[in-house]
CSV table of C-alpha atoms in Angstrom, one decimal:
chain,number,residue,atom,x,y,z
Z,1,ALA,CA,0.0,0.0,0.0
Z,2,VAL,CA,1.2,3.5,-0.8
Z,3,ARG,CA,0.1,6.8,0.7
Z,4,ALA,CA,1.2,9.9,-1.3
Z,5,ASP,CA,0.4,13.6,-1.7
Z,6,ASP,CA,-0.1,13.3,-5.5
Z,7,GLU,CA,-0.4,10.7,-8.3
Z,8,THR,CA,3.1,11.2,-9.5
Z,9,SER,CA,4.7,10.4,-6.2
Z,10,ALA,CA,2.4,7.4,-5.8
Z,11,ALA,CA,3.4,6.0,-9.2
Z,12,THR,CA,7.1,6.5,-8.4
Z,13,ALA,CA,6.7,4.8,-5.1
Z,14,MET,CA,4.9,1.8,-6.6
Z,15,GLU,CA,7.6,1.4,-9.3
Z,16,GLN,CA,10.2,1.4,-6.5
Z,17,ALA,CA,8.3,-1.1,-4.5
Z,18,ALA,CA,7.9,-3.4,-7.5
Z,19,LEU,CA,11.7,-3.2,-8.1
Z,20,PHE,CA,12.4,-4.2,-4.5
Z,21,LEU,CA,10.0,-7.1,-4.7
Z,22,THR,CA,11.5,-8.6,-7.9
Z,23,SER,CA,15.2,-7.9,-7.2
Z,24,PRO,CA,17.4,-10.5,-5.5
Z,25,ALA,CA,17.6,-10.1,-1.7
Z,26,ALA,CA,20.8,-8.3,-0.7
Z,27,SER,CA,23.1,-10.5,1.2
Z,28,SER,CA,23.9,-9.5,4.8
Z,29,LYS,CA,27.2,-11.4,4.8
Z,30,PRO,CA,30.3,-10.3,2.9
Z,31,GLY,CA,31.1,-12.4,-0.2
Z,32,GLU,CA,27.7,-14.3,0.0
Z,33,ALA,CA,25.7,-14.4,-3.3
Z,34,ASN,CA,22.4,-12.6,-3.4
Z,35,GLN,CA,19.4,-14.9,-3.1
Z,36,PRO,CA,16.3,-14.6,-5.3
Z,37,ARG,CA,12.9,-14.4,-3.6
Z,38,THR,CA,10.7,-14.8,-6.7
Z,39,LEU,CA,10.8,-16.7,-10.0
Z,40,ARG,CA,11.3,-13.5,-11.9
Z,41,SER,CA,14.4,-12.5,-9.8
Z,42,ALA,CA,15.8,-16.0,-10.1
Z,43,LEU,CA,15.6,-15.7,-13.9
Z,44,GLN,CA,17.3,-12.3,-13.8
Z,45,LEU,CA,20.2,-14.0,-12.0
Z,46,ASN,CA,20.2,-17.1,-14.3
Z,47,PRO,CA,18.6,-16.2,-17.6
Z,48,LYS,CA,19.8,-19.5,-19.2
Z,49,ALA,CA,17.7,-21.6,-16.7
Z,50,ASN,CA,15.2,-23.9,-18.4
Z,51,ILE,CA,13.6,-25.7,-15.5
Z,52,ALA,CA,11.9,-24.7,-12.3
Z,53,LEU,CA,11.6,-26.9,-9.3
Z,54,ILE,CA,8.5,-26.0,-7.2
Z,55,SER,CA,8.2,-27.0,-3.6
Z,56,VAL,CA,5.5,-24.9,-1.9
Z,57,PRO,CA,2.3,-26.0,-0.1
Z,58,GLY,CA,0.0,-27.7,-2.6
Z,59,ASP,CA,-2.6,-24.9,-2.6
Z,60,PHE,CA,-0.1,-22.5,-4.1
Z,61,ALA,CA,1.9,-24.9,-6.4
Z,62,SER,CA,-0.2,-24.6,-9.5
Z,63,ALA,CA,0.1,-20.8,-9.6
Z,64,GLU,CA,3.9,-21.0,-9.4
Z,65,ALA,CA,3.8,-23.7,-12.1
Z,66,ARG,CA,1.9,-21.4,-14.4
Z,67,LYS,CA,4.4,-18.5,-13.8
Z,68,ALA,CA,7.2,-20.9,-14.8
Z,69,LEU,CA,5.5,-22.2,-17.9
Z,70,ARG,CA,4.7,-18.7,-19.1
Z,71,ALA,CA,8.4,-17.8,-18.6
Z,72,GLY,CA,9.3,-20.7,-21.0
Z,73,LEU,CA,10.5,-23.1,-18.3
Z,74,HIS,CA,9.9,-26.9,-17.8
Z,75,VAL,CA,8.5,-27.5,-14.4
Z,76,MET,CA,9.1,-30.1,-11.7
Z,77,VAL,CA,6.3,-29.9,-9.1
Z,78,PHE,CA,7.7,-31.6,-5.9
Z,79,SER,CA,4.6,-30.4,-4.0
Z,80,ASP,CA,1.8,-32.8,-3.2
Z,81,ASN,CA,-1.8,-32.2,-2.3
Z,82,VAL,CA,-2.4,-30.3,-5.6
Z,83,SER,CA,-6.0,-30.8,-6.9
Z,84,LEU,CA,-6.6,-33.1,-9.8
Z,85,GLU,CA,-8.3,-30.2,-11.7
Z,86,GLU,CA,-5.2,-28.0,-11.3
Z,87,GLU,CA,-2.9,-30.8,-12.4
Z,88,ILE,CA,-4.9,-31.4,-15.6
Z,89,ALA,CA,-4.9,-27.6,-16.3
Z,90,ILE,CA,-1.2,-27.0,-15.9
Z,91,LYS,CA,-0.3,-30.2,-17.9
Z,92,ARG,CA,-2.5,-29.1,-20.8
Z,93,GLU,CA,-0.9,-25.7,-20.8
Z,94,ALA,CA,2.6,-27.2,-20.7
Z,95,ARG,CA,1.7,-29.5,-23.7
Z,96,ASP,CA,0.4,-26.5,-25.6
Z,97,ARG,CA,3.7,-24.7,-25.0
Z,98,ASN,CA,5.8,-27.7,-25.9
Z,99,LEU,CA,7.0,-27.9,-22.3
Z,100,LEU,CA,7.0,-30.6,-19.7
Z,101,VAL,CA,5.4,-30.8,-16.3
Z,102,MET,CA,6.9,-33.4,-13.9
Z,103,GLY,CA,4.4,-33.9,-11.1
Z,104,PRO,CA,2.6,-32.8,-9.0
Z,105,ASP,CA,4.0,-35.0,-6.2
Z,106,CYS,CA,7.0,-35.7,-8.4
Z,107,GLY,CA,9.6,-36.8,-5.8
Z,108,THR,CA,12.4,-37.9,-8.1
Z,109,ALA,CA,14.0,-36.8,-11.4
Z,110,LEU,CA,17.5,-37.1,-12.9
Z,111,ILE,CA,18.0,-34.5,-15.6
Z,112,GLY,CA,21.4,-34.5,-17.5
Z,113,GLY,CA,23.0,-36.3,-14.6
Z,114,ILE,CA,21.7,-34.0,-11.9
Z,115,PRO,CA,19.4,-35.6,-9.2
Z,116,LEU,CA,16.4,-33.5,-8.3
Z,117,GLY,CA,14.2,-34.1,-5.2
Z,118,PHE,CA,14.9,-37.6,-3.9
Z,119,GLY,CA,17.6,-38.8,-6.2
Z,120,ASN,CA,20.7,-40.9,-6.3
Z,121,ARG,CA,24.1,-40.3,-7.8
Z,122,VAL,CA,24.3,-42.8,-10.7
Z,123,PRO,CA,26.5,-42.9,-13.8
Z,124,THR,CA,25.4,-41.1,-16.9
Z,125,GLY,CA,24.4,-43.6,-19.7
Z,126,ASP,CA,22.0,-44.4,-22.5
Z,127,ILE,CA,18.9,-45.6,-20.6
Z,128,GLY,CA,16.1,-43.1,-20.1
Z,129,ILE,CA,13.4,-43.7,-17.4
Z,130,ILE,CA,9.9,-42.3,-17.2
Z,131,GLY,CA,8.2,-42.9,-13.9
Z,132,ALA,CA,4.8,-42.2,-12.3
Z,133,SER,CA,6.8,-43.6,-9.3
Z,134,GLY,CA,9.6,-41.9,-7.4
Z,135,THR,CA,11.1,-44.9,-5.5
Z,136,GLY,CA,10.5,-47.0,-8.6
Z,137,ILE,CA,12.9,-44.7,-10.5
Z,138,GLN,CA,15.4,-44.8,-7.7
Z,139,GLU,CA,15.4,-48.6,-7.4
Z,140,VAL,CA,15.7,-49.2,-11.2
Z,141,SER,CA,18.4,-46.5,-11.7
Z,142,CYS,CA,20.4,-47.8,-8.8
Z,143,LEU,CA,20.2,-51.5,-10.0
Z,144,ILE,CA,21.2,-50.3,-13.5
Z,145,ALA,CA,24.2,-48.6,-11.9
Z,146,LYS,CA,25.0,-51.8,-10.0
Z,147,GLY,CA,24.9,-53.6,-13.4
Z,148,GLY,CA,27.5,-51.3,-14.8
Z,149,ALA,CA,25.4,-48.9,-17.0
Z,150,GLY,CA,23.9,-45.5,-16.5
Z,151,ILE,CA,21.0,-43.1,-17.0
Z,152,SER,CA,20.5,-40.4,-19.6
Z,153,HIS,CA,17.5,-38.8,-18.0
Z,154,ALA,CA,14.9,-40.0,-15.4
Z,155,ILE,CA,11.6,-38.1,-15.8
Z,156,GLY,CA,9.0,-38.3,-13.0
Z,157,VAL,CA,5.5,-37.5,-14.1
Z,158,GLY,CA,3.5,-37.8,-10.8
Z,159,GLY,CA,1.4,-40.6,-9.5
Z,160,ARG,CA,-1.8,-39.6,-11.2
Z,161,ASP,CA,-0.5,-39.0,-14.7
Z,162,LEU,CA,-1.7,-42.4,-16.0
Z,163,SER,CA,-5.2,-42.0,-14.5
Z,164,ASP,CA,-8.2,-41.7,-16.8
Z,165,GLU,CA,-8.6,-38.1,-15.8
Z,166,VAL,CA,-5.1,-36.9,-16.7
Z,167,GLY,CA,-4.7,-39.3,-19.6
Z,168,GLY,CA,-0.9,-39.6,-19.5
Z,169,ILE,CA,-0.2,-36.1,-20.7
Z,170,SER,CA,3.3,-35.8,-19.2
Z,171,THR,CA,4.2,-39.4,-20.0
Z,172,LEU,CA,3.4,-38.9,-23.7
Z,173,SER,CA,5.5,-35.7,-23.7
Z,174,ALA,CA,8.3,-37.4,-21.9
Z,175,ILE,CA,8.3,-40.2,-24.5
Z,176,GLN,CA,8.6,-37.5,-27.2
Z,177,TRP,CA,11.6,-35.9,-25.4
Z,178,LEU,CA,13.5,-39.2,-24.9
Z,179,GLU,CA,12.7,-40.3,-28.4
Z,180,SER,CA,14.4,-37.1,-29.8
Z,181,ASP,CA,17.3,-37.4,-27.3
Z,182,PRO,CA,20.4,-38.8,-29.2
Z,183,LYS,CA,21.9,-40.0,-25.9
Z,184,THR,CA,19.0,-42.3,-25.0
Z,185,ARG,CA,19.1,-45.8,-26.5
Z,186,HIS,CA,16.4,-47.5,-24.4
Z,187,ILE,CA,13.3,-46.2,-22.7
Z,188,VAL,CA,12.0,-47.6,-19.4
Z,189,LEU,CA,8.4,-46.8,-18.2
Z,190,ILE,CA,7.4,-47.5,-14.6
Z,191,SER,CA,4.0,-46.9,-12.9
Z,192,LYS,CA,1.9,-48.1,-10.1
Z,193,PRO,CA,-1.5,-49.4,-11.4
Z,194,PRO,CA,-2.4,-47.3,-14.4
Z,195,SER,CA,-5.8,-46.9,-16.1
Z,196,THR,CA,-6.2,-49.6,-18.6
Z,197,LEU,CA,-7.2,-47.2,-21.4
Z,198,VAL,CA,-4.2,-44.9,-20.7
Z,199,ALA,CA,-1.8,-47.8,-20.5
Z,200,GLU,CA,-3.0,-48.9,-23.9
Z,201,LYS,CA,-2.5,-45.4,-25.2
Z,202,ILE,CA,1.1,-45.3,-23.9
Z,203,VAL,CA,1.8,-48.7,-25.5
Z,204,GLU,CA,0.4,-47.5,-28.8
Z,205,ARG,CA,2.6,-44.5,-28.7
Z,206,LEU,CA,5.7,-46.6,-28.1
Z,207,ARG,CA,4.9,-48.6,-31.2
Z,208,ASP,CA,5.9,-45.6,-33.2
Z,209,THR,CA,9.3,-45.0,-31.6
Z,210,GLN,CA,12.4,-46.5,-33.1
Z,211,LYS,CA,13.8,-47.2,-29.7
Z,212,SER,CA,13.4,-50.3,-27.6
Z,213,ALA,CA,11.5,-50.1,-24.4
Z,214,THR,CA,10.7,-51.9,-21.1
Z,215,VAL,CA,7.3,-51.4,-19.5
Z,216,CYS,CA,6.6,-52.1,-15.8
Z,217,PHE,CA,3.0,-51.2,-15.1
Z,218,PHE,CA,2.2,-52.8,-11.7
Z,219,GLY,CA,-1.3,-54.3,-11.8
Z,220,ALA,CA,-1.8,-53.9,-15.6
Z,221,GLN,CA,-3.3,-56.9,-17.2
Z,222,ASP,CA,-3.4,-58.3,-20.8
Z,223,LEU,CA,-1.5,-55.5,-22.5
Z,224,GLU,CA,-0.5,-56.4,-26.1
Z,225,LEU,CA,3.1,-55.4,-26.6
Z,226,PRO,CA,5.0,-55.2,-29.8
Z,227,ALA,CA,8.2,-57.2,-30.1
Z,228,LYS,CA,10.5,-54.3,-29.3
Z,229,ILE,CA,8.6,-53.6,-26.0
Z,230,VAL,CA,9.1,-56.0,-23.1
Z,231,GLY,CA,6.7,-56.1,-20.2
Z,232,THR,CA,8.0,-56.8,-16.7
Z,233,ARG,CA,6.5,-57.6,-13.3
Z,234,THR,CA,9.1,-56.3,-10.9
Z,235,LEU,CA,11.6,-53.4,-10.7
Z,236,ARG,CA,14.5,-55.9,-10.6
Z,237,ALA,CA,13.3,-57.5,-13.9
Z,238,THR,CA,12.9,-54.0,-15.4
Z,239,ALA,CA,16.5,-53.1,-14.6
Z,240,ALA,CA,17.8,-56.4,-15.9
Z,241,ASN,CA,15.9,-56.1,-19.2
Z,242,ALA,CA,17.1,-52.5,-19.7
Z,243,LEU,CA,20.7,-53.9,-19.2
Z,244,GLY,CA,20.0,-56.7,-21.7
Z,245,SER,CA,20.8,-59.2,-18.9
Z,246,LYS,CA,19.1,-61.8,-16.7
Z,247,GLU,CA,18.0,-61.1,-13.2
Z,248,SER,CA,20.7,-63.3,-11.8
Z,249,ILE,CA,23.2,-60.5,-12.5
Z,250,PHE,CA,22.0,-59.0,-9.2
Z,251,GLY,CA,22.9,-62.2,-7.2
Z,252,GLN,CA,21.0,-64.5,-4.9
Z,253,PHE,CA,19.7,-64.0,-1.4
Z,254,ASP,CA,18.4,-66.3,1.4
Z,255,ILE,CA,17.5,-65.6,5.0
Z,256,ALA,CA,19.8,-67.6,7.3
Z,257,ARG,CA,17.1,-68.7,9.7
Z,258,LYS,CA,13.5,-69.8,9.5
Z,259,VAL,CA,10.6,-68.2,11.4
Z,260,ASN,CA,9.9,-69.5,14.9
Z,261,GLY,CA,6.8,-71.3,16.0
Z,262,ASP,CA,3.4,-69.9,15.1
Z,263,ARG,CA,4.7,-66.6,13.7
Z,264,LYS,CA,3.0,-66.8,10.3
Z,265,TRP,CA,2.5,-63.2,9.1
Z,266,ILE,CA,4.7,-60.8,7.1
Z,267,ARG,CA,4.6,-57.0,7.9
Z,268,GLY,CA,5.9,-54.8,5.1
Z,269,LEU,CA,6.6,-51.2,6.4
Z,270,PHE,CA,7.6,-49.3,3.3
Z,271,SER,CA,8.6,-45.7,2.8
Z,272,GLY,CA,8.4,-46.1,-1.0
Z,273,GLY,CA,5.0,-46.6,-2.6
Z,274,SER,CA,6.5,-48.4,-5.7
Z,275,LEU,CA,8.5,-50.8,-3.5
Z,276,ALA,CA,5.2,-51.6,-1.6
Z,277,ALA,CA,3.5,-52.1,-5.0
Z,278,GLU,CA,6.3,-54.4,-6.2
Z,279,ALA,CA,6.0,-56.4,-3.0
Z,280,GLN,CA,2.2,-56.8,-3.6
Z,281,VAL,CA,2.9,-58.1,-7.2
Z,282,ILE,CA,5.4,-60.7,-5.9
Z,283,PHE,CA,2.9,-61.8,-3.2
Z,284,LEU,CA,0.2,-62.3,-5.8
Z,285,ASP,CA,2.5,-64.0,-8.3
Z,286,GLN,CA,3.5,-66.6,-5.7
Z,287,GLY,CA,-0.1,-67.2,-4.6
Z,288,PHE,CA,-0.2,-65.1,-1.4
Z,289,GLU,CA,-2.6,-62.4,-0.5
Z,290,ALA,CA,-1.8,-59.2,1.5
Z,291,MET,CA,-3.8,-56.2,2.6
Z,292,SER,CA,-2.3,-53.0,1.3
Z,293,ASN,CA,-2.8,-49.2,1.7
Z,294,ALA,CA,-6.3,-49.1,3.1
Z,295,PRO,CA,-6.6,-45.9,5.2
Z,296,ILE,CA,-8.0,-47.7,8.2
Z,297,LEU,CA,-5.2,-50.2,8.0
Z,298,ALA,CA,-2.5,-47.9,9.4
Z,299,GLU,CA,-4.7,-47.1,12.4
Z,300,ASN,CA,-5.3,-50.8,13.1
Z,301,MET,CA,-1.7,-51.5,12.9
Z,302,LEU,CA,-0.8,-48.8,15.3
Z,303,ARG,CA,-3.4,-49.7,17.8
Z,304,GLU,CA,-4.2,-53.4,17.7
Z,305,GLY,CA,-2.2,-55.2,15.0
Z,306,VAL,CA,-3.7,-56.7,11.8
Z,307,PRO,CA,-4.1,-60.5,11.1
Z,308,GLY,CA,-2.7,-61.6,7.8
Z,309,HIS,CA,0.1,-60.4,5.6
Z,310,THR,CA,0.2,-56.6,5.4
Z,311,LEU,CA,2.1,-54.3,3.1
Z,312,LEU,CA,1.9,-50.6,4.1
Z,313,ASP,CA,3.1,-47.6,2.2
Z,314,LEU,CA,3.9,-45.1,5.0
Z,315,GLY,CA,4.9,-42.4,2.4
Z,316,ASP,CA,1.4,-42.2,0.9
Z,317,ASP,CA,-0.2,-38.7,1.0
Z,318,GLN,CA,-2.8,-39.7,3.5
Z,319,TYR,CA,0.0,-40.4,6.1
Z,320,THR,CA,2.3,-37.4,5.3
Z,321,ARG,CA,-0.1,-34.5,5.5
Z,322,GLY,CA,1.3,-32.3,8.3
Z,323,ARG,CA,4.3,-34.5,8.9
Z,324,PRO,CA,7.6,-35.4,7.1
Z,325,HIS,CA,7.9,-38.2,4.6
Z,326,PRO,CA,9.5,-41.3,6.2
Z,327,MET,CA,12.4,-41.0,3.8
Z,328,ILE,CA,13.2,-37.6,5.3
Z,329,ASP,CA,12.4,-38.6,8.9
Z,330,PRO,CA,12.6,-42.4,9.6
Z,331,ALA,CA,11.0,-41.9,13.0
Z,332,VAL,CA,7.6,-41.9,11.1
Z,333,ARG,CA,8.0,-45.6,10.8
Z,334,ASP,CA,9.0,-46.2,14.5
Z,335,GLU,CA,5.6,-46.9,16.0
Z,336,PRO,CA,4.3,-49.5,13.5
Z,337,PHE,CA,7.8,-51.0,13.6
Z,338,ARG,CA,7.7,-51.4,17.3
Z,339,LYS,CA,4.2,-52.8,17.1
Z,340,ALA,CA,5.3,-55.4,14.6
Z,341,LEU,CA,8.3,-56.4,16.7
Z,342,ASP,CA,6.0,-57.0,19.7
Z,343,ASP,CA,3.3,-58.9,17.7
Z,344,ASN,CA,3.5,-62.6,18.6
Z,345,GLU,CA,2.1,-63.6,15.2
Z,346,VAL,CA,4.5,-61.6,13.0
Z,347,GLY,CA,7.3,-63.7,11.6
Z,348,VAL,CA,9.0,-61.4,9.2
Z,349,ILE,CA,9.2,-57.6,9.0
Z,350,LEU,CA,10.1,-56.1,5.6
Z,351,LEU,CA,11.8,-52.6,5.5
Z,352,ASP,CA,13.0,-50.5,2.6
Z,353,ILE,CA,15.9,-48.1,3.2
Z,354,VAL,CA,16.0,-45.5,0.5
Z,355,ILE,CA,19.2,-43.3,0.6
Z,356,GLY,CA,20.4,-40.5,-1.6
Z,357,PHE,CA,19.9,-36.8,-1.9
Z,358,GLY,CA,16.9,-35.5,0.1
Z,359,SER,CA,16.7,-38.6,2.3
Z,360,SER,CA,17.7,-39.0,6.0
Z,361,GLU,CA,21.4,-38.7,6.7
Z,362,ASN,CA,21.6,-42.1,8.3
Z,363,PRO,CA,18.4,-44.2,8.2
Z,364,ALA,CA,20.2,-47.5,8.9
Z,365,SER,CA,21.3,-46.2,12.3
Z,366,HIS,CA,17.7,-45.2,13.2
Z,367,VAL,CA,16.6,-48.8,12.4
Z,368,ALA,CA,19.4,-50.1,14.5
Z,369,GLN,CA,18.4,-47.9,17.5
Z,370,VAL,CA,14.8,-49.2,17.4
Z,371,LEU,CA,16.1,-52.8,17.3
Z,372,ASP,CA,18.5,-52.1,20.2
Z,373,LYS,CA,15.6,-51.4,22.4
Z,374,HIS,CA,14.0,-54.7,21.3
Z,375,GLN,CA,17.0,-56.9,21.7
Z,376,HIS,CA,15.0,-60.1,22.3
Z,377,HIS,CA,12.6,-59.7,19.4
Z,378,ASP,CA,11.6,-62.8,17.5
Z,379,PRO,CA,10.5,-61.5,14.1
Z,380,ILE,CA,13.1,-61.7,11.4
Z,381,VAL,CA,13.9,-58.2,10.0
Z,382,VAL,CA,14.7,-58.2,6.3
Z,383,ALA,CA,15.7,-55.0,4.5
Z,384,SER,CA,16.9,-53.7,1.1
Z,385,VAL,CA,18.8,-50.5,0.6
Z,386,THR,CA,18.1,-48.5,-2.5
Z,387,GLY,CA,21.2,-46.4,-3.3
Z,388,THR,CA,24.8,-46.3,-4.5
Z,389,GLU,CA,28.3,-46.0,-3.1
Z,390,ASN,CA,28.4,-42.4,-4.4
Z,391,ASP,CA,25.3,-41.3,-2.4
Z,392,PRO,CA,26.0,-39.1,0.7
Z,393,GLN,CA,25.0,-42.0,3.0
Z,394,VAL,CA,27.2,-44.5,1.1
Z,395,LEU,CA,25.5,-47.8,0.3
Z,396,SER,CA,28.0,-50.2,1.9
Z,397,ARG,CA,28.0,-48.2,5.2
Z,398,GLN,CA,24.2,-48.4,5.5
Z,399,VAL,CA,24.4,-52.2,4.8
Z,400,ALA,CA,27.1,-52.7,7.4
Z,401,ILE,CA,25.1,-50.8,10.1
Z,402,LEU,CA,22.0,-52.9,9.4
Z,403,GLU,CA,23.8,-56.2,9.4
Z,404,SER,CA,25.5,-55.4,12.7
Z,405,ALA,CA,22.1,-54.8,14.1
Z,406,GLY,CA,21.0,-58.3,13.1
Z,407,VAL,CA,19.1,-57.3,9.9
Z,408,SER,CA,19.2,-59.5,6.8
Z,409,VAL,CA,20.0,-57.2,3.9
Z,410,ALA,CA,19.0,-58.2,0.4
Z,411,PRO,CA,20.5,-56.9,-2.9
Z,412,SER,CA,17.1,-55.6,-4.0
Z,413,ASN,CA,13.5,-55.1,-2.7
Z,414,ALA,CA,12.4,-58.0,-4.9
Z,415,HIS,CA,15.0,-60.3,-3.3
Z,416,ALA,CA,13.8,-59.3,0.2
Z,417,VAL,CA,10.2,-60.0,-0.5
Z,418,GLU,CA,10.9,-63.4,-2.1
Z,419,ALA,CA,13.1,-64.5,0.8
Z,420,ALA,CA,10.4,-63.4,3.3
Z,421,LEU,CA,7.8,-65.6,1.6
Z,422,VAL,CA,10.1,-68.6,1.5
Z,423,SER,CA,10.8,-68.2,5.2
Z,424,ILE,CA,7.2,-68.3,6.4
């Protein structure tokens, strides 16, 4: 607001106020760079930027995305709790501008070797990934790195992109971008259960590309795939196919001991939704049933325990509103973990440890601390660690901490789930 004696003074004051608001904040420390406070001032500092990463409360994210799109920027929307209507609107605008929206709720991307959001430091290579699945991208890219290859780009599209309402707008745009990228030889698509109609649309689009592809759509049934497109059921199989190898490249894994007595149930406590979905697929493929992701399920687990095998995604939006994601704060998993350790019918507890940028500094130590307070627990604890040696937490260090705490550590999430089923 401006109060002035005349219109000329008022106009001058408004111009000065606008300049202050759009200019980078002056540093209070000698030698420290000025910090932008708005998208406009950030572009003034870095006019060659071509992507904006948006992480504000969901109610405000779409407005910031529109500003970025109208400035000619691709957009990664890390924010969750964005309405479906807003998601559709900004993705349509991006498509019309020949730009790409990653998200909303896009936790992971790897653009030109740079991890964004939750990401891992993996080698640059010729495999491109498109994922409506953050931890799915992380697991596959890390397994590909373990197999000796690398990633050109990993493009997250948000968990709802392959719904009927959104129609795969960002996935179709991402295919176009990877198709035209000379550094990408093979395209990988990963998604939690997609709409059947949208999945068919994506496959039809892939028929036209000259590049080979691997498709891992959890829960998709009876998709007719052309010869150059291979469908897989697990993230481990997806990585192996992208490498042109067999799954045995990632090694074998068995739990050293069997479950005691009447302990007959498996509790999966996951921070990654795609890792929980992969576990569900493996259960079904081997003739087991497991409850998964029902809103009331978490409450039952916390209070009374649940009979039967249970696979819970603790990173789902319904559990993270108003509190950190369990990959950021592993304490979010503590209470259901302790309940499972104390449950006389639980034989195996499955955990995923996801390291890399954005994740907790030492999630393995947190698991070890919980177990230290339950030194006489009977359930077998089986974990997998998604990450690489070049991540800040260092893969081998995390594995060593877990093993010293008595945890059986598998080379992948799929290995862990299969071994748990064998041990029951």
